[in-house]
Amino acid sequence: MNWLASDAGMVRKLIIKDWQVYQKQLAGYVAAMLLALSLVGMGTPWMASAGALLLLVLLLVVGTYAIQSSIMAERKQQTVPFIMSLPVTPMDVYWGKLLANLIIYLVPFVLVVGGLLALILTTPRPDGAVIWVAVVAMFMLVIFCISLCVAIAVDSEGWNVFTMLALMTLIGPFMYWISGFDGITQYLKSDDIVWSAPVIALLSAELAVIIIAILATSWLHARKTSFL
């Protein structure tokens, strides 16, 4: 059972192909995110709230769009015979899809998280909010990675849509929960950026979920001997 791609050059071409297909749509999402960041930076509470909500929605939409377009839509269009005609193995295609989607998502993700952290650290806002942003951002990355891994592993549009919706419903309760989380709430309105043990444990748990999801999906694909 081989977990690795047989041809790194072909994986790179598959990633570039997906990137070129979605770069125009991605540019539109990035422009909308810059607008949302500008709303957050205006300082008034209602503008900042509107901008933050727009950023959250855009992060969800861009991730869902990438998964729907590059994986689920291609299955509907029955592109497997075309892929089988190429000199690739199932693991080449798997790593190509996984890495392409991660790159497509990480571009706007890094922009949003970096922009929010810059706004917090360069304005009179309490710097302690950095910890809250980091934990929420990692949770958003967890949601995307699990949705992506399920979409790759499960050939069922119904289950994929159900998984995405189920994960999205967890965002509100999670944000409410960490607002009272030990190690975050006491510094939320101060300028102290404290990476306490509970916060490190929480971030480590989120990272572990991402790693486990990718390893489990890789193991399932490594067992395949064909594209079917």
CSV table of C-alpha atoms in Angstrom, one decimal:
chain,number,residue,atom,x,y,z
A,1,MET,CA,0.0,0.0,0.0
A,2,ASN,CA,1.6,3.2,-1.2
A,3,TRP,CA,0.5,6.5,0.3
A,4,LEU,CA,2.7,8.7,-1.9
A,5,ALA,CA,2.2,10.0,-5.5
A,6,SER,CA,4.1,8.1,-8.2
A,7,ASP,CA,4.8,11.3,-10.2
A,8,ALA,CA,5.3,14.6,-8.4
A,9,GLY,CA,5.5,16.5,-11.7
A,10,MET,CA,2.1,15.2,-12.7
A,11,VAL,CA,0.6,16.2,-9.3
A,12,ARG,CA,2.1,19.7,-9.8
A,13,LYS,CA,0.4,19.9,-13.2
A,14,LEU,CA,-3.0,18.8,-11.7
A,15,ILE,CA,-2.6,21.5,-9.0
A,16,ILE,CA,-1.8,24.2,-11.6
A,17,LYS,CA,-4.8,23.0,-13.7
A,18,ASP,CA,-7.2,23.5,-10.8
A,19,TRP,CA,-5.6,26.8,-9.8
A,20,GLN,CA,-5.9,28.2,-13.4
A,21,VAL,CA,-9.6,27.1,-13.6
A,22,TYR,CA,-10.6,28.8,-10.3
A,23,GLN,CA,-8.2,31.8,-10.2
A,24,LYS,CA,-10.7,34.3,-11.7
A,25,GLN,CA,-13.4,33.3,-9.2
A,26,LEU,CA,-10.9,33.3,-6.4
A,27,ALA,CA,-9.9,36.9,-7.4
A,28,GLY,CA,-13.5,37.9,-7.0
A,29,TYR,CA,-13.7,36.4,-3.5
A,30,VAL,CA,-10.5,38.1,-2.5
A,31,ALA,CA,-11.8,41.5,-3.7
A,32,ALA,CA,-14.9,40.9,-1.6
A,33,MET,CA,-12.8,40.0,1.4
A,34,LEU,CA,-10.7,43.1,1.1
A,35,LEU,CA,-14.0,45.1,1.1
A,36,ALA,CA,-15.1,43.3,4.3
A,37,LEU,CA,-11.7,43.9,5.9
A,38,SER,CA,-12.1,47.6,5.1
A,39,LEU,CA,-15.5,47.6,6.9
A,40,VAL,CA,-13.9,46.0,10.0
A,41,GLY,CA,-11.2,48.6,9.9
A,42,MET,CA,-13.6,51.6,9.9
A,43,GLY,CA,-13.9,51.3,13.7
A,44,THR,CA,-17.7,51.8,14.2
A,45,PRO,CA,-19.2,48.8,16.0
A,46,TRP,CA,-22.0,48.1,13.4
A,47,MET,CA,-19.6,48.4,10.5
A,48,ALA,CA,-17.1,46.2,12.2
A,49,SER,CA,-19.8,43.6,12.9
A,50,ALA,CA,-21.0,43.7,9.3
A,51,GLY,CA,-17.5,43.3,8.0
A,52,ALA,CA,-16.7,40.4,10.4
A,53,LEU,CA,-19.9,38.6,9.5
A,54,LEU,CA,-19.1,39.1,5.8
A,55,LEU,CA,-15.6,37.7,6.2
A,56,LEU,CA,-17.0,34.6,8.0
A,57,VAL,CA,-19.6,34.0,5.2
A,58,LEU,CA,-17.0,34.5,2.5
A,59,LEU,CA,-14.6,32.0,4.1
A,60,LEU,CA,-17.4,29.4,4.2
A,61,VAL,CA,-18.5,30.2,0.6
A,62,VAL,CA,-15.1,30.1,-1.0
A,63,GLY,CA,-14.3,26.7,0.7
A,64,THR,CA,-17.7,25.2,-0.3
A,65,TYR,CA,-17.3,26.6,-3.9
A,66,ALA,CA,-13.9,25.0,-4.3
A,67,ILE,CA,-15.0,21.6,-3.1
A,68,GLN,CA,-18.3,21.7,-5.1
A,69,SER,CA,-16.6,22.8,-8.3
A,70,SER,CA,-13.4,20.8,-8.3
A,71,ILE,CA,-14.6,17.5,-6.8
A,72,MET,CA,-18.4,17.1,-6.8
A,73,ALA,CA,-19.1,18.8,-10.1
A,74,GLU,CA,-16.3,16.8,-11.8
A,75,ARG,CA,-18.0,13.6,-10.7
A,76,LYS,CA,-21.3,14.7,-12.1
A,77,GLN,CA,-19.6,15.5,-15.4
A,78,GLN,CA,-18.1,11.9,-15.3
A,79,THR,CA,-14.5,13.0,-16.0
A,80,VAL,CA,-13.1,9.7,-14.6
A,81,PRO,CA,-12.6,8.2,-18.1
A,82,PHE,CA,-10.6,11.2,-19.1
A,83,ILE,CA,-8.5,11.0,-16.0
A,84,MET,CA,-7.9,7.3,-16.5
A,85,SER,CA,-6.5,8.1,-20.0
A,86,LEU,CA,-3.7,10.2,-18.4
A,87,PRO,CA,-0.4,8.7,-17.1
A,88,VAL,CA,-1.5,9.0,-13.4
A,89,THR,CA,-2.3,6.8,-10.5
A,90,PRO,CA,-5.2,7.1,-8.1
A,91,MET,CA,-2.8,8.6,-5.5
A,92,ASP,CA,-1.5,11.2,-8.0
A,93,VAL,CA,-5.1,12.4,-8.5
A,94,TYR,CA,-5.8,12.2,-4.8
A,95,TRP,CA,-2.8,14.4,-3.8
A,96,GLY,CA,-3.5,16.7,-6.8
A,97,LYS,CA,-7.1,17.4,-5.6
A,98,LEU,CA,-6.2,17.6,-1.9
A,99,LEU,CA,-3.3,20.0,-2.4
A,100,ALA,CA,-5.0,22.1,-5.1
A,101,ASN,CA,-8.1,22.7,-2.8
A,102,LEU,CA,-5.9,23.4,0.2
A,103,ILE,CA,-3.9,26.0,-1.8
A,104,ILE,CA,-7.1,27.6,-3.3
A,105,TYR,CA,-8.6,27.9,0.2
A,106,LEU,CA,-5.4,29.0,2.0
A,107,VAL,CA,-4.9,32.0,-0.2
A,108,PRO,CA,-8.1,33.8,1.0
A,109,PHE,CA,-7.7,32.2,4.5
A,110,VAL,CA,-4.3,33.7,5.1
A,111,LEU,CA,-5.5,37.1,3.7
A,112,VAL,CA,-8.4,37.2,6.1
A,113,VAL,CA,-6.6,36.0,9.2
A,114,GLY,CA,-3.5,38.2,8.5
A,115,GLY,CA,-5.7,41.2,7.8
A,116,LEU,CA,-7.7,40.8,11.0
A,117,LEU,CA,-4.5,40.3,13.1
A,118,ALA,CA,-3.0,43.4,11.5
A,119,LEU,CA,-6.1,45.4,12.3
A,120,ILE,CA,-6.1,44.3,15.9
A,121,LEU,CA,-2.4,45.0,16.4
A,122,THR,CA,-2.2,48.3,14.6
A,123,THR,CA,-5.4,49.9,16.0
A,124,PRO,CA,-6.6,50.7,19.6
A,125,ARG,CA,-8.5,47.5,19.7
A,126,PRO,CA,-7.5,45.1,22.6
A,127,ASP,CA,-4.6,42.9,21.5
A,128,GLY,CA,-6.0,40.1,23.5
A,129,ALA,CA,-8.5,39.4,20.7
A,130,VAL,CA,-5.6,37.9,18.8
A,131,ILE,CA,-6.0,34.6,20.7
A,132,TRP,CA,-9.8,34.5,19.9
A,133,VAL,CA,-9.1,35.1,16.2
A,134,ALA,CA,-6.5,32.4,16.1
A,135,VAL,CA,-8.7,29.8,17.7
A,136,VAL,CA,-11.7,30.7,15.5
A,137,ALA,CA,-9.6,30.7,12.3
A,138,MET,CA,-8.2,27.3,13.1
A,139,PHE,CA,-11.7,26.0,13.6
A,140,MET,CA,-12.7,27.4,10.2
A,141,LEU,CA,-9.7,25.5,8.7
A,142,VAL,CA,-10.8,22.3,10.5
A,143,ILE,CA,-14.3,22.6,9.0
A,144,PHE,CA,-12.8,23.1,5.5
A,145,CYS,CA,-10.4,20.2,5.8
A,146,ILE,CA,-13.0,17.8,7.1
A,147,SER,CA,-15.4,18.8,4.3
A,148,LEU,CA,-12.7,18.4,1.7
A,149,CYS,CA,-11.6,15.0,3.0
A,150,VAL,CA,-15.2,13.7,3.1
A,151,ALA,CA,-15.9,15.0,-0.4
A,152,ILE,CA,-12.8,13.2,-1.7
A,153,ALA,CA,-13.5,10.0,0.2
A,154,VAL,CA,-17.3,9.7,-0.1
A,155,ASP,CA,-18.9,9.5,-3.6
A,156,SER,CA,-22.2,10.8,-2.5
A,157,GLU,CA,-23.4,14.3,-3.1
A,158,GLY,CA,-26.1,14.0,-0.4
A,159,TRP,CA,-23.7,12.9,2.3
A,160,ASN,CA,-21.2,15.6,1.3
A,161,VAL,CA,-23.8,18.4,1.5
A,162,PHE,CA,-25.1,17.0,4.8
A,163,THR,CA,-21.5,17.0,6.2
A,164,MET,CA,-20.9,20.6,5.1
A,165,LEU,CA,-24.2,21.8,6.6
A,166,ALA,CA,-23.7,19.9,9.8
A,167,LEU,CA,-20.2,21.4,10.2
A,168,MET,CA,-21.4,24.9,9.5
A,169,THR,CA,-24.0,24.7,12.2
A,170,LEU,CA,-21.2,24.1,14.7
A,171,ILE,CA,-19.6,27.5,14.1
A,172,GLY,CA,-22.1,29.6,16.2
A,173,PRO,CA,-22.0,27.3,19.2
A,174,PHE,CA,-18.2,27.1,19.0
A,175,MET,CA,-17.8,30.9,18.9
A,176,TYR,CA,-20.1,31.2,21.9
A,177,TRP,CA,-18.2,28.5,23.8
A,178,ILE,CA,-14.7,29.9,23.3
A,179,SER,CA,-16.0,33.4,24.3
A,180,GLY,CA,-16.2,32.0,27.8
A,181,PHE,CA,-13.2,29.6,27.4
A,182,ASP,CA,-10.6,29.7,30.2
A,183,GLY,CA,-7.5,31.4,28.9
A,184,ILE,CA,-9.4,33.5,26.4
A,185,THR,CA,-12.2,35.4,28.1
A,186,GLN,CA,-10.1,37.0,30.8
A,187,TYR,CA,-7.7,38.6,28.1
A,188,LEU,CA,-10.3,39.4,25.5
A,189,LYS,CA,-10.6,43.1,26.4
A,190,SER,CA,-7.0,43.6,27.5
A,191,ASP,CA,-3.8,44.2,25.5
A,192,ASP,CA,-2.2,41.0,26.9
A,193,ILE,CA,-1.6,38.3,24.3
A,194,VAL,CA,-1.3,35.2,26.5
A,195,TRP,CA,-0.9,31.8,24.9
A,196,SER,CA,-2.0,29.9,28.0
A,197,ALA,CA,-1.9,26.1,28.3
A,198,PRO,CA,-5.6,25.6,27.7
A,199,VAL,CA,-5.4,27.7,24.5
A,200,ILE,CA,-2.3,25.8,23.3
A,201,ALA,CA,-4.2,22.5,24.0
A,202,LEU,CA,-7.2,23.7,22.1
A,203,LEU,CA,-5.1,24.7,19.1
A,204,SER,CA,-3.3,21.4,19.2
A,205,ALA,CA,-6.6,19.5,19.3
A,206,GLU,CA,-7.8,21.4,16.2
A,207,LEU,CA,-4.5,20.7,14.4
A,208,ALA,CA,-4.8,17.1,15.3
A,209,VAL,CA,-8.2,16.8,13.8
A,210,ILE,CA,-6.9,18.2,10.5
A,211,ILE,CA,-4.0,15.7,10.5
A,212,ILE,CA,-6.2,12.8,11.4
A,213,ALA,CA,-8.8,13.7,8.6
A,214,ILE,CA,-6.0,13.9,6.0
A,215,LEU,CA,-4.3,10.6,7.2
A,216,ALA,CA,-7.6,8.7,7.2
A,217,THR,CA,-8.5,9.9,3.7
A,218,SER,CA,-5.0,9.1,2.5
A,219,TRP,CA,-5.2,5.6,4.0
A,220,LEU,CA,-8.6,5.0,2.2
A,221,HIS,CA,-7.2,6.1,-1.1
A,222,ALA,CA,-3.9,4.1,-0.7
A,223,ARG,CA,-6.1,1.0,-0.6
A,224,LYS,CA,-7.5,1.7,-4.0
A,225,THR,CA,-5.9,-0.1,-7.0
A,226,SER,CA,-8.0,1.7,-9.6
A,227,PHE,CA,-10.0,4.9,-10.1
A,228,LEU,CA,-13.3,3.1,-9.6
